[in-house]
mmCIF file of C-alpha atoms and ligand atoms in Angstrom:
data_model
loop_
_atom_site.group_PDB
_atom_site.id
_atom_site.type_symbol
_atom_site.label_atom_id
_atom_site.label_comp_id
_atom_site.label_asym_id
_atom_site.label_seq_id
_atom_site.Cartn_x
_atom_site.Cartn_y
_atom_site.Cartn_z
ATOM 1 C CA MET A 1 6.660 26.969 2.042
ATOM 2 C CA VAL A 2 4.944 23.676 1.173
ATOM 3 C CA LYS A 3 1.575 23.938 2.890
ATOM 4 C CA PHE A 4 -0.227 21.044 4.542
ATOM 5 C CA LEU A 5 -3.573 22.536 3.539
ATOM 6 C CA ASP A 6 -4.438 25.623 1.463
ATOM 7 C CA LEU A 7 -8.117 26.524 1.620
ATOM 8 C CA GLN A 8 -7.536 30.045 0.357
ATOM 9 C CA LYS A 9 -5.997 28.722 -2.868
ATOM 10 C CA GLN A 10 -8.995 26.423 -3.300
ATOM 11 C CA TYR A 11 -11.444 29.298 -2.769
ATOM 12 C CA LEU A 12 -9.657 31.519 -5.296
ATOM 13 C CA SER A 13 -9.906 28.730 -7.898
ATOM 14 C CA ILE A 14 -13.731 28.671 -7.643
ATOM 15 C CA GLN A 15 -14.426 32.149 -6.260
ATOM 16 C CA GLY A 16 -17.024 33.178 -8.863
ATOM 17 C CA GLU A 17 -19.209 30.108 -8.344
ATOM 18 C CA ILE A 18 -18.958 30.242 -4.545
ATOM 19 C CA ASP A 19 -19.720 33.959 -4.283
ATOM 20 C CA GLN A 20 -22.749 33.598 -6.539
ATOM 21 C CA ALA A 21 -24.108 30.602 -4.591
ATOM 22 C CA MET A 22 -23.702 32.409 -1.256
ATOM 23 C CA GLN A 23 -25.240 35.601 -2.621
ATOM 24 C CA GLU A 24 -28.311 33.652 -3.750
ATOM 25 C CA ILE A 25 -28.905 32.166 -0.303
ATOM 26 C CA ILE A 26 -28.474 35.491 1.451
ATOM 27 C CA MET A 27 -30.772 37.251 -1.028
ATOM 28 C CA ASN A 28 -33.497 34.586 -0.664
ATOM 29 C CA SER A 29 -32.850 34.341 3.079
ATOM 30 C CA GLN A 30 -33.283 30.554 3.017
ATOM 31 C CA PHE A 31 -30.832 29.933 5.802
ATOM 32 C CA ILE A 32 -32.335 26.758 7.269
ATOM 33 C CA GLY A 33 -33.638 24.013 4.965
ATOM 34 C CA GLY A 34 -34.772 25.217 1.551
ATOM 35 C CA PRO A 35 -33.938 24.181 -2.006
ATOM 36 C CA ALA A 36 -30.135 24.450 -1.654
ATOM 37 C CA LEU A 37 -30.158 21.818 1.101
ATOM 38 C CA SER A 38 -32.427 19.439 -0.838
ATOM 39 C CA ARG A 39 -30.303 19.937 -3.951
ATOM 40 C CA PHE A 40 -27.091 19.131 -2.115
ATOM 41 C CA GLU A 41 -28.582 16.131 -0.281
ATOM 42 C CA ALA A 42 -29.726 14.648 -3.599
ATOM 43 C CA ALA A 43 -26.397 15.339 -5.302
ATOM 44 C CA PHE A 44 -24.347 13.934 -2.434
ATOM 45 C CA ALA A 45 -26.492 10.769 -2.187
ATOM 46 C CA LEU A 46 -25.965 10.232 -5.908
ATOM 47 C CA PHE A 47 -22.235 10.838 -5.612
ATOM 48 C CA GLN A 48 -21.800 8.384 -2.732
ATOM 49 C CA GLN A 49 -24.137 5.867 -4.453
ATOM 50 C CA ALA A 50 -26.696 5.909 -1.640
ATOM 51 C CA SER A 51 -30.452 6.318 -2.008
ATOM 52 C CA HIS A 52 -30.791 8.774 0.909
ATOM 53 C CA CYS A 53 -28.767 11.618 2.383
ATOM 54 C CA VAL A 54 -29.604 13.660 5.490
ATOM 55 C CA GLY A 55 -27.608 16.835 6.088
ATOM 56 C CA VAL A 56 -26.638 17.394 9.745
ATOM 57 C CA ALA A 57 -24.593 19.925 11.715
ATOM 58 C CA ASN A 58 -21.257 18.054 11.769
ATOM 59 C CA GLY A 59 -19.652 14.629 11.452
ATOM 60 C CA THR A 60 -19.758 13.898 15.177
ATOM 61 C CA ASP A 61 -23.529 14.458 15.233
ATOM 62 C CA ALA A 62 -23.842 12.255 12.151
ATOM 63 C CA LEU A 63 -22.284 9.376 14.125
ATOM 64 C CA GLU A 64 -24.343 9.999 17.266
ATOM 65 C CA ILE A 65 -27.606 10.288 15.329
ATOM 66 C CA ALA A 66 -26.864 7.167 13.251
ATOM 67 C CA ILE A 67 -26.193 5.146 16.421
ATOM 68 C CA GLU A 68 -29.317 6.515 18.108
ATOM 69 C CA ALA A 69 -31.438 5.718 15.053
ATOM 70 C CA LEU A 70 -30.468 2.034 15.274
ATOM 71 C CA ASP A 71 -32.485 1.784 18.549
ATOM 72 C CA LEU A 72 -30.075 -0.559 20.312
ATOM 73 C CA PRO A 73 -30.536 -1.874 23.847
ATOM 74 C CA ALA A 74 -28.711 0.459 26.288
ATOM 75 C CA GLY A 75 -25.184 -0.663 27.049
ATOM 76 C CA SER A 76 -24.715 -2.571 23.784
ATOM 77 C CA GLU A 77 -21.111 -3.251 22.808
ATOM 78 C CA ILE A 78 -19.929 -1.275 19.811
ATOM 79 C CA ILE A 79 -16.618 -2.006 18.123
ATOM 80 C CA VAL A 80 -14.431 0.976 17.173
ATOM 81 C CA PRO A 81 -10.856 1.004 15.805
ATOM 82 C CA ALA A 82 -8.124 1.999 18.272
ATOM 83 C CA ASN A 83 -6.698 4.562 15.851
ATOM 84 C CA SER A 84 -9.084 7.314 14.734
ATOM 85 C CA PHE A 85 -10.170 10.842 15.499
ATOM 86 C CA PHE A 86 -11.790 11.035 18.963
ATOM 87 C CA ALA A 87 -15.315 11.577 17.569
ATOM 88 C CA SER A 88 -15.493 7.927 16.436
ATOM 89 C CA SER A 89 -15.406 6.684 20.042
ATOM 90 C CA GLU A 90 -17.025 9.735 21.675
ATOM 91 C CA ALA A 91 -20.253 9.120 19.722
ATOM 92 C CA VAL A 92 -20.516 5.576 21.098
ATOM 93 C CA SER A 93 -20.205 6.530 24.778
ATOM 94 C CA ARG A 94 -22.434 9.579 24.417
ATOM 95 C CA THR A 95 -25.255 7.411 23.071
ATOM 96 C CA GLY A 96 -25.003 5.203 26.183
ATOM 97 C CA HIS A 97 -23.158 2.243 24.727
ATOM 98 C CA LYS A 98 -20.026 0.331 25.583
ATOM 99 C CA LEU A 99 -16.856 0.962 23.619
ATOM 100 C CA VAL A 100 -14.801 -2.008 22.512
ATOM 101 C CA PHE A 101 -11.553 -0.948 20.863
ATOM 102 C CA CYS A 102 -10.063 -3.196 18.181
ATOM 103 C CA ASP A 103 -6.591 -3.055 16.700
ATOM 104 C CA VAL A 104 -5.859 -1.873 13.168
ATOM 105 C CA ASP A 105 -3.900 -3.232 10.213
ATOM 106 C CA SER A 106 -0.328 -1.922 10.234
ATOM 107 C CA GLY A 107 -0.340 -1.384 6.440
ATOM 108 C CA ASN A 108 -3.542 0.591 5.870
ATOM 109 C CA TYR A 109 -4.474 1.566 9.474
ATOM 110 C CA THR A 110 -8.112 0.431 9.246
ATOM 111 C CA LEU A 111 -9.844 -2.208 11.445
ATOM 112 C CA ASP A 112 -8.234 -5.645 11.324
ATOM 113 C CA PRO A 113 -11.146 -8.046 10.630
ATOM 114 C CA ALA A 114 -9.412 -10.920 12.487
ATOM 115 C CA VAL A 115 -9.197 -8.800 15.647
ATOM 116 C CA VAL A 116 -12.846 -7.774 15.225
ATOM 117 C CA ALA A 117 -13.907 -11.426 14.857
ATOM 118 C CA ALA A 118 -12.221 -12.266 18.176
ATOM 119 C CA ALA A 119 -13.860 -9.301 19.969
ATOM 120 C CA ILE A 120 -17.481 -10.113 19.087
ATOM 121 C CA THR A 121 -19.641 -11.255 22.027
ATOM 122 C CA ASP A 122 -23.383 -11.793 22.346
ATOM 123 C CA ARG A 123 -23.689 -8.171 23.490
ATOM 124 C CA THR A 124 -21.995 -6.770 20.366
ATOM 125 C CA LYS A 125 -24.489 -4.912 18.183
ATOM 126 C CA VAL A 126 -22.514 -2.635 15.875
ATOM 127 C CA ILE A 127 -19.145 -2.363 14.149
ATOM 128 C CA VAL A 128 -18.068 1.218 13.465
ATOM 129 C CA VAL A 129 -15.547 1.054 10.636
ATOM 130 C CA VAL A 130 -13.431 4.143 9.993
ATOM 131 C CA HIS A 131 -12.089 4.567 6.467
ATOM 132 C CA LEU A 132 -9.088 6.235 8.031
ATOM 133 C CA TYR A 133 -6.943 8.611 5.974
ATOM 134 C CA GLY A 134 -9.318 7.850 3.038
ATOM 135 C CA HIS A 135 -8.427 4.135 2.772
ATOM 136 C CA PRO A 136 -11.617 2.048 2.900
ATOM 137 C CA CYS A 137 -11.727 -0.688 5.503
ATOM 138 C CA ASP A 138 -12.099 -4.287 4.255
ATOM 139 C CA MET A 139 -15.872 -4.108 3.856
ATOM 140 C CA ALA A 140 -16.104 -7.662 2.464
ATOM 141 C CA ALA A 141 -14.608 -9.201 5.616
ATOM 142 C CA ILE A 142 -16.492 -6.846 7.952
ATOM 143 C CA GLY A 143 -19.734 -7.400 6.021
ATOM 144 C CA SER A 144 -19.486 -11.163 6.356
ATOM 145 C CA LEU A 145 -18.781 -10.900 10.115
ATOM 146 C CA ALA A 146 -21.788 -8.593 10.466
ATOM 147 C CA GLN A 147 -23.983 -11.019 8.579
ATOM 148 C CA THR A 148 -22.836 -14.049 10.583
ATOM 149 C CA HIS A 149 -23.400 -12.335 13.938
ATOM 150 C CA GLY A 150 -26.396 -10.135 13.026
ATOM 151 C CA LEU A 151 -24.544 -6.844 13.564
ATOM 152 C CA LYS A 152 -25.073 -3.411 12.046
ATOM 153 C CA VAL A 153 -22.207 -1.650 10.290
ATOM 154 C CA ILE A 154 -21.717 2.106 10.550
ATOM 155 C CA GLU A 155 -19.146 3.614 8.199
ATOM 156 C CA ASP A 156 -17.269 6.633 9.528
ATOM 157 C CA CYS A 157 -16.520 8.247 6.170
ATOM 158 C CA ALA A 158 -15.316 11.585 7.553
ATOM 159 C CA GLN A 159 -12.014 11.158 5.692
ATOM 160 C CA ALA A 160 -13.275 9.171 2.709
ATOM 161 C CA HIS A 161 -15.457 11.268 0.370
ATOM 162 C CA GLY A 162 -15.082 9.615 -3.042
ATOM 163 C CA ALA A 163 -13.279 6.490 -1.767
ATOM 164 C CA GLU A 164 -14.345 3.100 -3.125
ATOM 165 C CA PHE A 165 -14.259 -0.514 -1.994
ATOM 166 C CA ASP A 166 -14.630 -3.144 -4.721
ATOM 167 C CA GLY A 167 -15.937 -0.527 -7.149
ATOM 168 C CA ARG A 168 -18.559 0.892 -4.730
ATOM 169 C CA ARG A 169 -18.373 4.281 -3.088
ATOM 170 C CA VAL A 170 -18.216 4.092 0.686
ATOM 171 C CA GLY A 171 -21.143 5.169 2.881
ATOM 172 C CA ALA A 172 -23.966 2.843 1.926
ATOM 173 C CA ILE A 173 -21.969 -0.393 1.726
ATOM 174 C CA GLY A 174 -22.752 -0.929 5.413
ATOM 175 C CA ASP A 175 -26.080 0.045 7.012
ATOM 176 C CA VAL A 176 -25.337 3.738 7.353
ATOM 177 C CA GLY A 177 -22.483 6.104 6.521
ATOM 178 C CA CYS A 178 -21.438 9.275 8.357
ATOM 179 C CA PHE A 179 -19.619 12.171 6.715
ATOM 180 C CA SER A 180 -17.999 15.339 8.028
ATOM 181 C CA PHE A 181 -17.670 18.540 6.028
ATOM 182 C CA TYR A 182 -15.243 20.148 8.466
ATOM 183 C CA PRO A 183 -13.306 22.697 6.344
ATOM 184 C CA GLY A 184 -10.126 20.619 6.045
ATOM 185 C CA LYS A 185 -11.828 17.394 4.862
ATOM 186 C CA ASN A 186 -11.740 16.303 1.212
ATOM 187 C CA LEU A 187 -15.128 18.006 0.839
ATOM 188 C CA GLY A 188 -15.245 20.866 3.321
ATOM 189 C CA ALA A 189 -17.810 23.531 4.190
ATOM 190 C CA TYR A 190 -17.042 27.082 5.344
ATOM 191 C CA GLY A 191 -17.794 26.072 8.903
ATOM 192 C CA ASP A 192 -19.143 22.842 10.386
ATOM 193 C CA GLY A 193 -21.289 20.413 8.434
ATOM 194 C CA GLY A 194 -22.027 16.710 8.133
ATOM 195 C CA ALA A 195 -24.244 14.134 6.458
ATOM 196 C CA ILE A 196 -25.696 10.675 6.940
ATOM 197 C CA VAL A 197 -26.211 8.402 3.926
ATOM 198 C CA THR A 198 -28.055 5.097 3.734
ATOM 199 C CA ASN A 199 -30.070 2.867 1.437
ATOM 200 C CA ASP A 200 -32.576 2.215 4.252
ATOM 201 C CA GLU A 201 -35.544 4.552 3.838
ATOM 202 C CA GLN A 202 -36.854 4.034 7.397
ATOM 203 C CA LEU A 203 -33.446 4.650 8.906
ATOM 204 C CA ALA A 204 -33.020 7.828 6.829
ATOM 205 C CA LEU A 205 -36.386 9.111 8.055
ATOM 206 C CA LYS A 206 -35.492 8.298 11.673
ATOM 207 C CA CYS A 207 -32.182 10.162 11.336
ATOM 208 C CA ARG A 208 -33.916 13.139 9.746
ATOM 209 C CA MET A 209 -36.423 13.285 12.590
ATOM 210 C CA ILE A 210 -33.793 12.936 15.348
ATOM 211 C CA ALA A 211 -31.817 15.761 13.729
ATOM 212 C CA ASN A 212 -34.877 17.997 13.615
ATOM 213 C CA HIS A 213 -36.559 17.832 17.055
ATOM 214 C CA GLY A 214 -38.227 14.483 16.396
ATOM 215 C CA ARG A 215 -40.623 15.977 13.887
ATOM 216 C CA ILE A 216 -41.609 15.670 10.249
ATOM 217 C CA SER A 217 -43.867 18.700 9.905
ATOM 218 C CA LYS A 218 -43.560 21.985 11.769
ATOM 219 C CA TYR A 219 -45.165 21.244 15.174
ATOM 220 C CA ASP A 220 -45.683 17.508 14.867
ATOM 221 C CA HIS A 221 -43.078 16.244 17.347
ATOM 222 C CA GLU A 222 -43.237 12.427 17.507
ATOM 223 C CA PHE A 223 -40.396 12.086 20.020
ATOM 224 C CA GLU A 224 -37.610 14.149 21.563
ATOM 225 C CA GLY A 225 -34.758 14.619 19.141
ATOM 226 C CA ARG A 226 -32.313 17.479 18.872
ATOM 227 C CA ASN A 227 -31.319 20.336 16.584
ATOM 228 C CA SER A 228 -28.571 19.227 14.193
ATOM 229 C CA ARG A 229 -29.041 20.687 10.730
ATOM 230 C CA LEU A 230 -26.843 21.487 7.750
ATOM 231 C CA ASP A 231 -27.650 25.125 6.988
ATOM 232 C CA GLY A 232 -28.520 26.617 3.612
ATOM 233 C CA LEU A 233 -25.276 28.536 3.130
ATOM 234 C CA GLN A 234 -23.127 25.490 3.845
ATOM 235 C CA ALA A 235 -25.292 23.318 1.582
ATOM 236 C CA ALA A 236 -24.957 25.825 -1.283
ATOM 237 C CA ILE A 237 -21.184 25.982 -0.823
ATOM 238 C CA LEU A 238 -20.904 22.184 -0.640
ATOM 239 C CA ASP A 239 -23.055 21.810 -3.755
ATOM 240 C CA VAL A 240 -20.598 23.974 -5.702
ATOM 241 C CA LYS A 241 -17.564 22.161 -4.290
ATOM 242 C CA LEU A 242 -19.018 18.679 -4.895
ATOM 243 C CA LYS A 243 -18.805 19.325 -8.659
ATOM 244 C CA HIS A 244 -15.036 19.768 -8.284
ATOM 245 C CA LEU A 245 -14.509 16.874 -5.878
ATOM 246 C CA PRO A 246 -13.774 14.196 -8.528
ATOM 247 C CA ASP A 247 -10.965 16.360 -9.935
ATOM 248 C CA TRP A 248 -9.633 17.114 -6.472
ATOM 249 C CA VAL A 249 -9.623 13.436 -5.452
ATOM 250 C CA ALA A 250 -7.898 12.553 -8.739
ATOM 251 C CA ARG A 251 -5.216 15.122 -7.946
ATOM 252 C CA ARG A 252 -4.765 13.653 -4.431
ATOM 253 C CA ARG A 253 -4.263 10.229 -6.040
ATOM 254 C CA ALA A 254 -1.680 11.659 -8.447
ATOM 255 C CA VAL A 255 0.211 13.266 -5.534
ATOM 256 C CA ALA A 256 0.107 9.938 -3.646
ATOM 257 C CA ASP A 257 1.450 8.104 -6.708
ATOM 258 C CA MET A 258 4.371 10.548 -6.836
ATOM 259 C CA TYR A 259 5.098 9.915 -3.137
ATOM 260 C CA LEU A 260 4.809 6.123 -3.495
ATOM 261 C CA GLU A 261 7.137 6.197 -6.492
ATOM 262 C CA GLY A 262 9.654 8.731 -5.186
ATOM 263 C CA LEU A 263 10.015 7.950 -1.481
ATOM 264 C CA GLN A 264 12.627 5.329 -0.635
ATOM 265 C CA ALA A 265 10.893 2.842 1.657
ATOM 266 C CA SER A 266 13.001 1.090 4.278
ATOM 267 C CA ASP A 267 12.738 -0.281 7.832
ATOM 268 C CA ASN A 268 13.021 3.362 8.845
ATOM 269 C CA LEU A 269 10.362 4.635 6.472
ATOM 270 C CA ILE A 270 7.201 2.623 6.065
ATOM 271 C CA LEU A 271 4.847 3.760 3.309
ATOM 272 C CA PRO A 272 1.077 3.156 3.339
ATOM 273 C CA VAL A 273 0.045 -0.205 1.885
ATOM 274 C CA VAL A 274 -2.955 0.241 -0.390
ATOM 275 C CA SER A 275 -5.306 -2.722 -0.816
ATOM 276 C CA PRO A 276 -5.870 -3.649 -4.498
ATOM 277 C CA LYS A 277 -9.608 -3.700 -3.720
ATOM 278 C CA VAL A 278 -9.869 0.020 -2.961
ATOM 279 C CA ALA A 279 -9.805 3.407 -4.598
ATOM 280 C CA HIS A 280 -8.113 5.471 -1.878
ATOM 281 C CA ALA A 281 -9.383 9.033 -1.319
ATOM 282 C CA TYR A 282 -6.066 10.148 0.254
ATOM 283 C CA HIS A 283 -7.424 12.565 2.814
ATOM 284 C CA LEU A 284 -3.998 12.064 4.392
ATOM 285 C CA PHE A 285 -0.735 10.500 3.261
ATOM 286 C CA VAL A 286 0.674 8.947 6.426
ATOM 287 C CA VAL A 287 4.136 7.398 6.687
ATOM 288 C CA ARG A 288 5.626 5.637 9.693
ATOM 289 C CA THR A 289 9.135 6.046 11.070
ATOM 290 C CA PRO A 290 10.898 5.494 14.411
ATOM 291 C CA LYS A 291 12.555 8.871 13.754
ATOM 292 C CA ARG A 292 9.244 10.708 13.470
ATOM 293 C CA ASP A 293 10.030 13.762 15.579
ATOM 294 C CA ALA A 294 13.438 14.319 13.967
ATOM 295 C CA LEU A 295 11.964 13.941 10.472
ATOM 296 C CA MET A 296 9.191 16.372 11.337
ATOM 297 C CA GLU A 297 11.769 18.926 12.530
ATOM 298 C CA HIS A 298 13.933 18.391 9.440
ATOM 299 C CA LEU A 299 10.948 19.003 7.152
ATOM 300 C CA ALA A 300 9.867 22.091 9.109
ATOM 301 C CA ALA A 301 13.382 23.517 8.661
ATOM 302 C CA GLU A 302 12.951 22.920 4.900
ATOM 303 C CA GLY A 303 9.669 24.876 4.961
ATOM 304 C CA ILE A 304 7.486 21.762 4.688
ATOM 305 C CA GLN A 305 4.410 21.539 6.924
ATOM 306 C CA THR A 306 3.397 18.141 8.298
ATOM 307 C CA GLY A 307 0.832 16.827 10.780
ATOM 308 C CA ILE A 308 0.258 13.903 13.149
ATOM 309 C CA HIS A 309 -2.916 11.784 12.923
ATOM 310 C CA TYR A 310 -3.219 10.884 15.671
ATOM 311 C CA PRO A 311 -0.543 11.438 18.323
ATOM 312 C CA ILE A 312 -2.266 9.285 20.962
ATOM 313 C CA ALA A 313 -4.240 6.123 20.123
ATOM 314 C CA LEU A 314 -7.838 6.289 21.415
ATOM 315 C CA PRO A 315 -7.609 3.789 24.332
ATOM 316 C CA LYS A 316 -4.601 5.660 25.768
ATOM 317 C CA LEU A 317 -6.381 9.037 25.934
ATOM 318 C CA GLY A 318 -7.201 10.608 29.297
ATOM 319 C CA ALA A 319 -10.908 10.258 28.518
ATOM 320 C CA TYR A 320 -10.437 6.469 28.737
ATOM 321 C CA ARG A 321 -8.330 6.331 31.908
ATOM 322 C CA ASP A 322 -10.995 4.085 33.438
ATOM 323 C CA HIS A 323 -11.669 2.010 30.328
ATOM 324 C CA PRO A 324 -10.601 -1.650 30.650
ATOM 325 C CA GLN A 325 -8.480 -1.338 27.494
ATOM 326 C CA HIS A 326 -6.658 1.847 28.618
ATOM 327 C CA ASN A 327 -3.362 -0.022 28.986
ATOM 328 C CA ALA A 328 -4.054 -2.790 26.485
ATOM 329 C CA SER A 329 -1.213 -3.863 24.258
ATOM 330 C CA MET A 330 -2.140 -2.966 20.673
ATOM 331 C CA LYS A 331 -0.241 -2.157 17.489
ATOM 332 C CA ALA A 332 -2.212 1.092 17.234
ATOM 333 C CA CYS A 333 -0.910 2.125 20.671
ATOM 334 C CA GLU A 334 2.692 1.382 19.746
ATOM 335 C CA MET A 335 2.583 2.981 16.285
ATOM 336 C CA ASP A 336 1.087 6.325 17.291
ATOM 337 C CA CYS A 337 4.514 7.851 18.067
ATOM 338 C CA GLN A 338 5.766 6.919 14.577
ATOM 339 C CA LEU A 339 3.021 8.379 12.377
ATOM 340 C CA LEU A 340 3.650 11.428 10.218
ATOM 341 C CA SER A 341 1.267 12.988 7.688
ATOM 342 C CA LEU A 342 3.014 14.552 4.675
ATOM 343 C CA PRO A 343 1.434 17.479 2.802
ATOM 344 C CA MET A 344 -1.554 16.196 0.807
ATOM 345 C CA GLY A 345 -4.208 17.952 -1.218
ATOM 346 C CA GLU A 346 -5.210 19.241 -4.612
ATOM 347 C CA HIS A 347 -3.355 22.469 -3.791
ATOM 348 C CA LEU A 348 0.066 20.839 -4.247
ATOM 349 C CA GLU A 349 2.087 21.490 -7.401
ATOM 350 C CA ASP A 350 4.291 18.707 -8.820
ATOM 351 C CA GLN A 351 7.407 20.628 -7.892
ATOM 352 C CA GLU A 352 6.233 20.968 -4.272
ATOM 353 C CA VAL A 353 5.616 17.216 -4.035
ATOM 354 C CA GLN A 354 9.089 16.695 -5.472
ATOM 355 C CA ARG A 355 10.530 19.000 -2.808
ATOM 356 C CA VAL A 356 8.944 16.880 -0.078
ATOM 357 C CA ILE A 357 10.263 13.656 -1.649
ATOM 358 C CA THR A 358 13.791 15.055 -1.934
ATOM 359 C CA ALA A 359 13.765 16.337 1.650
ATOM 360 C CA VAL A 360 12.468 13.030 3.104
ATOM 361 C CA ASN A 361 14.938 10.909 1.113
ATOM 362 C CA ALA A 362 17.807 13.235 2.091
ATOM 363 C CA PHE A 363 16.905 12.838 5.787
ATOM 364 C CA PHE A 364 17.217 9.044 5.619
ATOM 365 C CA SER A 365 20.331 8.852 3.390
HETATM 366 C C1 LIG B 1 -13.385 14.814 11.318
HETATM 367 C C2 LIG B 1 -13.762 13.473 11.802
HETATM 368 C C3 LIG B 1 -14.947 13.247 12.526
HETATM 369 C C4 LIG B 1 -15.805 14.349 13.097
HETATM 370 O O1 LIG B 1 -16.279 15.267 12.216
HETATM 371 P P1 LIG B 1 -16.704 16.740 12.713
HETATM 372 O O2 LIG B 1 -17.434 17.278 11.527
HETATM 373 O O3 LIG B 1 -15.466 17.480 13.011
HETATM 374 O O4 LIG B 1 -17.584 16.577 13.891
HETATM 375 C C5 LIG B 1 -15.309 11.940 12.835
HETATM 376 N N1 LIG B 1 -14.520 10.907 12.476
HETATM 377 C C6 LIG B 1 -13.351 11.093 11.813
HETATM 378 C C7 LIG B 1 -12.555 9.888 11.433
HETATM 379 C C8 LIG B 1 -12.937 12.367 11.460
HETATM 380 O O5 LIG B 1 -11.785 12.529 10.815
#
C-alpha cells in the first residue's frame, strides 16, 4: 500500500522528543498559554520570517480573526480564489463581508492576477491569496495591485509552511498570514491548531486580543472578542515538529522532482507548472486529467491512495447557491472534475514514488 498520508510513521520517527514534550506540559499543567506557547510562537515567527506570531485554535479562526482585525466597513468586497478549501471563503462571509470569487491560473492553481485586476471595484478592500497546494501565489503582481488600489493582502498559508516567493517565506509578504496546523498539513498538531503571522505590531496585538476575549490582562476586556487559543500541548508538539519541518519539506520537494521527472506529461496528463520565482512546499502534488476517475480507480487497484482537492470549485458549492457567481463560467469550475492528488509527504520511500510513477504511466500508455 502506498499511503497518501502516514502520521503514525512520522510520530514513530520522533517519538522520544514528542513524548517528552507532552509529558512536560502535563506535569507542569500549563495547558493554556505558558512558556511552550510563547516558545513556539517565537520559533514559528522566525521560521516564517515574520516579526509576530499569534497562536489560535485553527486555520479557519486565523482567517476570521485576521479579517476582523482589519476593521473594514461592513459589506466590503473581499477577493478569494475560486479553487480552495471552503474555509477561505467561509471566513469572509462569516465576518460580514462580500465574497468575490476570482479564477485561478491553470498551471499553478493560485489566483490569476489579471482576473483579480479586472474584479477590483471601489468597494474592494482585501485580496485573500491562497498558496494552494503549497505553491505561492504571484505576490509581486498581487502586491502591486494592492498598492495601486489601497487594498490589504491576507495570505492563506494553510498549505504553505516553508514555501517561499522570491526568496521570502510566505505569511508576512502581505499584511497578514494565516496558518493551519490541522494534523495532515505540512506542519500538523495532534488536534486542531492555527497561527497568524504579521510584521504589523498593532495588527498582531489586535488579533491576540480578539482571540482572547478582547483582553490583554486577565479581567481587562477592552471589547468583545472570542476564545480561540492554541493550547500548551499542541504548541509543545508543534515546537518539536517545527525543528524537523525543513527536512520534511526538502523530502517533499525531492518526491515532487521524481514525479516531475518520471511522469509522462501529455494532453491527458497535465503536471503542475512551478513558477521559477517560488520554492514550492508541496503540501499536495496535483495532476490534471480528463480521465480522473478511471485513473483514481486504476491506482486504487494498484494499492495507491489518492485524493481530490477539491472536487467542487467554491462558487459551485451548495453554500453559494444564491451567490451571483454560482453559475459563472470559470476555469476553476471546469477543472475541478480533472484534479487528482498523488501521494505526497516525507513518509514516501523512493521505491513507493517509483511505484506511483510506473502505475500512472502504465495507465496512459
Ligand atoms: C486546512 C485549510 C484551512 C483551514 O484550516 P483549519 O485548521 O482546518 O481550520 C484554510 N484554508 C486552506 C487553504 C486549508 O487548506
